[in-house]
């Protein structure tokens, strides 16, 4: 295929599954990560996918990081905005720092990454932007005003940008996962997991590979008529 895909937060959890699925589909894949050097090194050793360290919240770091990826692999054809953080707290206890950190990574980070590949995609008349939102960006969640706002913002951003990229064959779409069996979710107490699963009509947590398959489809040539869309992969927990 010869196309280059860059996945932010791509060395762990859902991001790692996406990186591996894109590689299996024939893409040259670069995985960005923010801070866990040990996990990134292990991921590269196991998969052969090179990792690149920078914070998506820093515009200049994104610009430099993307330049490094493109020097190694070539122009980025597919960008998967997967990097995200949580700083949960009831709103009356939420600090300005908790708000800013989540918005800076989950929403401004999507701008920072997309803005630095957008011109090249338009010039080459091909591009795929896929952003990972969340069911909680669609329905909201207690103690996640910051996270829900950022993930809802990702959807609005993508719908607007899809209209700008369409004539240049640059599609912009969203996958909104529900609760997925990542290390973070599996680490919560069993009773909490059981309560979560009870709200999911299919009766189980999702798998990271299920999200990855949706991303691979949206990145493909076959998905060229799909833009501005949100795939809700949540087991029927919420419909939009």
Coordinates of C-alpha atoms in Angstrom, one line a residue:
X1 CA 0.0 0.0 0.0
X2 CA 2.8 2.4 0.8
X3 CA 0.8 4.8 2.9
X4 CA 1.9 6.2 6.2
X5 CA -0.3 6.3 9.3
X6 CA 0.5 8.1 12.5
X7 CA -1.4 7.2 15.7
X8 CA -1.2 9.4 18.8
X9 CA -1.2 7.6 22.1
X10 CA -0.4 4.7 19.8
X11 CA 1.7 2.4 22.1
X12 CA -0.9 1.4 24.7
X13 CA -4.5 0.3 25.0
X14 CA -6.8 1.2 22.1
X15 CA -4.0 3.1 20.4
X16 CA -1.7 0.1 20.4
X17 CA -4.5 -2.0 18.9
X18 CA -5.0 0.6 16.2
X19 CA -1.3 0.8 15.4
X20 CA -1.1 -3.0 15.0
X21 CA -4.2 -3.2 12.9
X22 CA -3.0 -0.5 10.5
X23 CA 0.4 -2.3 10.2
X24 CA -1.4 -5.6 9.5
X25 CA -3.4 -3.7 6.8
X26 CA -0.2 -2.7 5.0
X27 CA 0.5 0.8 6.4
X28 CA 3.8 2.1 7.5
X29 CA 2.9 3.1 11.1
X30 CA 4.4 5.5 13.5
X31 CA 3.1 5.6 17.1
X32 CA 3.3 8.7 19.2
X33 CA 3.4 8.6 23.0
X34 CA 3.7 11.2 25.7
X35 CA 5.6 9.8 28.7
X36 CA 5.8 6.0 29.3
X37 CA 9.2 5.2 27.8
X38 CA 9.2 1.6 29.1
X39 CA 5.8 0.8 27.5
X40 CA 6.9 2.4 24.3
X41 CA 10.1 0.5 24.1
X42 CA 8.3 -2.8 24.8
X43 CA 5.7 -2.0 22.2
X44 CA 8.4 -1.4 19.5
X45 CA 10.2 -4.5 20.5
X46 CA 7.1 -6.6 20.2
X47 CA 5.6 -5.1 17.0
X48 CA 8.4 -3.4 15.1
X49 CA 6.4 -0.2 15.1
X50 CA 8.7 2.8 15.8
X51 CA 7.5 5.1 18.6
X52 CA 8.0 8.9 18.8
X53 CA 7.7 10.9 22.0
X54 CA 6.0 14.3 22.3
X55 CA 3.0 15.9 23.9
X56 CA 0.1 16.5 21.6
X57 CA -0.8 19.5 23.8
X58 CA 2.3 21.4 22.5
X59 CA 1.8 22.7 19.0
X60 CA 5.5 23.1 18.3
X61 CA 6.3 19.7 19.6
X62 CA 3.6 18.3 17.2
X63 CA 5.2 20.1 14.3
X64 CA 8.7 18.8 15.1
X65 CA 7.4 15.3 15.8
X66 CA 5.5 15.0 12.6
X67 CA 8.5 16.3 10.7
X68 CA 10.6 13.5 12.3
X69 CA 8.0 10.9 11.3
X70 CA 7.8 12.2 7.8
X71 CA 11.6 12.2 7.5
X72 CA 11.7 8.5 8.5
X73 CA 8.6 7.2 6.7
X74 CA 7.3 9.8 4.3
X75 CA 4.3 12.1 4.3
X76 CA 1.5 11.3 6.7
X77 CA -1.6 10.0 4.8
X78 CA -3.6 8.8 7.8
X79 CA -3.7 10.6 11.2
X80 CA -5.5 8.9 14.1
X81 CA -6.0 11.3 17.0
X82 CA -6.2 8.8 19.9
X83 CA -4.2 10.4 22.6
X84 CA -6.4 11.3 25.6
X85 CA -6.3 11.8 29.4
X86 CA -8.8 12.0 32.2
X87 CA -8.8 14.3 35.3
X88 CA -12.1 13.3 36.8
X89 CA -13.8 15.3 39.6
X90 CA -17.3 16.6 40.4
X91 CA -17.6 20.0 38.8
X92 CA -17.7 21.8 42.2
X93 CA -14.4 20.3 43.0
X94 CA -12.8 20.5 39.6
X95 CA -9.8 22.8 39.4
X96 CA -8.9 25.1 36.5
X97 CA -5.8 23.0 36.0
X98 CA -7.8 19.8 35.7
X99 CA -10.0 21.5 33.1
X100 CA -7.1 22.9 31.1
X101 CA -5.0 19.7 31.1
X102 CA -7.9 17.6 29.6
X103 CA -8.9 20.2 27.1
X104 CA -5.3 20.9 26.1
X105 CA -4.7 17.2 25.4
X106 CA -8.0 15.9 24.2
X107 CA -9.3 18.8 22.1
X108 CA -6.5 21.3 21.5
X109 CA -4.2 18.3 20.8
X110 CA -6.5 17.2 18.0
X111 CA -6.1 20.7 16.5
X112 CA -2.4 20.7 17.0
X113 CA -1.9 17.4 15.2
X114 CA -4.4 17.9 12.4
X115 CA -3.3 21.4 11.6
X116 CA 0.3 20.1 11.0
X117 CA -0.7 17.5 8.5
X118 CA -3.7 19.2 6.9
X119 CA -1.8 21.3 4.3
X120 CA 0.1 18.3 2.9
X121 CA -3.1 16.2 2.7
X122 CA -4.9 18.9 0.7
X123 CA -1.9 19.3 -1.6
X124 CA -1.7 15.6 -2.3
X125 CA -5.5 15.3 -2.7
X126 CA -5.7 12.5 -0.2
X127 CA -6.0 12.2 3.6
X128 CA -7.7 10.4 6.4
X129 CA -8.3 11.9 9.8
X130 CA -9.9 9.7 12.4
X131 CA -10.4 11.0 15.9
X132 CA -11.2 8.8 18.9
X133 CA -14.0 10.4 20.9
X134 CA -16.1 8.6 23.6
X135 CA -19.6 7.6 24.5
X136 CA -19.2 10.2 27.3
X137 CA -18.7 12.9 24.7
X138 CA -22.1 12.0 23.3
X139 CA -24.1 11.5 26.4
X140 CA -22.1 13.2 29.2
X141 CA -20.9 11.6 32.4
X142 CA -20.9 12.5 36.1
X143 CA -17.5 14.0 37.2
X144 CA -16.3 14.3 33.6
X145 CA -17.4 17.8 32.6
X146 CA -13.9 18.4 31.2
X147 CA -13.6 15.0 29.5
X148 CA -17.1 15.1 28.1
X149 CA -16.6 18.6 26.8
X150 CA -13.4 17.7 25.1
X151 CA -14.7 14.6 23.5
X152 CA -17.9 16.4 22.3
X153 CA -15.7 19.1 20.9
X154 CA -13.8 16.5 18.9
X155 CA -17.0 15.5 17.2
X156 CA -17.9 19.1 16.4
X157 CA -14.4 19.8 15.1
X158 CA -14.5 16.8 12.8
X159 CA -17.9 17.7 11.4
X160 CA -16.8 21.2 10.5
X161 CA -13.4 20.1 9.1
X162 CA -15.0 17.3 7.0
X163 CA -16.7 20.0 5.0
X164 CA -13.4 21.7 4.2
X165 CA -11.5 18.6 3.2
X166 CA -14.2 16.9 1.1
X167 CA -13.3 18.4 -2.3
X168 CA -9.6 17.4 -1.8
X169 CA -10.4 13.8 -0.9
X170 CA -9.5 14.4 2.7
X171 CA -12.1 12.7 5.0
X172 CA -12.6 13.5 8.7
X173 CA -14.4 11.0 10.9
X174 CA -14.9 9.9 14.5
X175 CA -15.0 6.7 16.3
X176 CA -16.7 7.0 19.7
X177 CA -16.0 3.9 21.8
X178 CA -18.0 2.9 24.8
X179 CA -16.3 1.0 27.7
X180 CA -13.4 -1.1 26.4
X181 CA -11.5 -3.8 28.2
X182 CA -8.3 -1.8 28.5
X183 CA -5.9 -2.0 31.4
X184 CA -7.5 1.1 32.9
X185 CA -11.0 -0.3 32.8
X186 CA -9.9 -3.7 34.0
X187 CA -8.2 -2.1 37.0
X188 CA -11.4 -0.7 38.5
X189 CA -13.1 -2.8 41.2
X190 CA -15.0 -5.7 40.0
X191 CA -18.3 -4.4 41.4
X192 CA -17.8 -1.2 39.4
X193 CA -17.1 -3.2 36.2
X194 CA -20.2 -5.2 36.8
X195 CA -22.3 -2.0 37.2
X196 CA -20.8 -0.7 33.9
X197 CA -21.6 -3.9 32.0
X198 CA -25.1 -3.9 33.3
X199 CA -25.7 -0.7 31.3
X200 CA -24.4 -2.2 28.1
X201 CA -27.1 -4.1 26.1
X202 CA -24.7 -6.6 24.5
X203 CA -23.7 -7.6 28.0
X204 CA -19.9 -7.2 27.8
X205 CA -17.1 -4.7 27.5
X206 CA -15.8 -4.0 24.1
X207 CA -12.4 -5.1 22.8
X208 CA -9.7 -2.7 21.6
X209 CA -9.4 -4.7 18.4
X210 CA -13.1 -3.8 17.6
X211 CA -12.3 -0.1 17.7
X212 CA -9.2 -0.7 15.6
X213 CA -11.2 -2.4 12.9
X214 CA -13.5 0.6 12.6
X215 CA -10.4 2.9 12.3
X216 CA -8.9 0.7 9.6
X217 CA -12.1 0.9 7.6
X218 CA -12.3 4.7 7.8
X219 CA -8.7 5.0 6.8
X220 CA -9.2 2.9 3.6
X221 CA -9.9 4.0 0.1
X222 CA -13.2 2.2 0.3
X223 CA -14.4 4.7 2.9
X224 CA -13.9 7.7 0.6
X225 CA -17.6 8.6 0.6
X226 CA -17.8 8.7 4.4
X227 CA -16.9 12.0 6.0
X228 CA -18.2 13.9 9.0
X229 CA -19.5 10.7 10.5
X230 CA -19.3 9.3 14.0
X231 CA -19.2 5.5 14.5
X232 CA -20.7 4.7 17.9
X233 CA -19.0 1.5 19.1
X234 CA -20.5 1.1 22.5
X235 CA -22.5 -2.1 22.5
X236 CA -25.8 -0.3 22.3
X237 CA -25.3 1.8 25.4
X238 CA -26.1 5.0 23.7
X239 CA -27.6 5.9 20.3
X240 CA -27.0 9.2 18.4

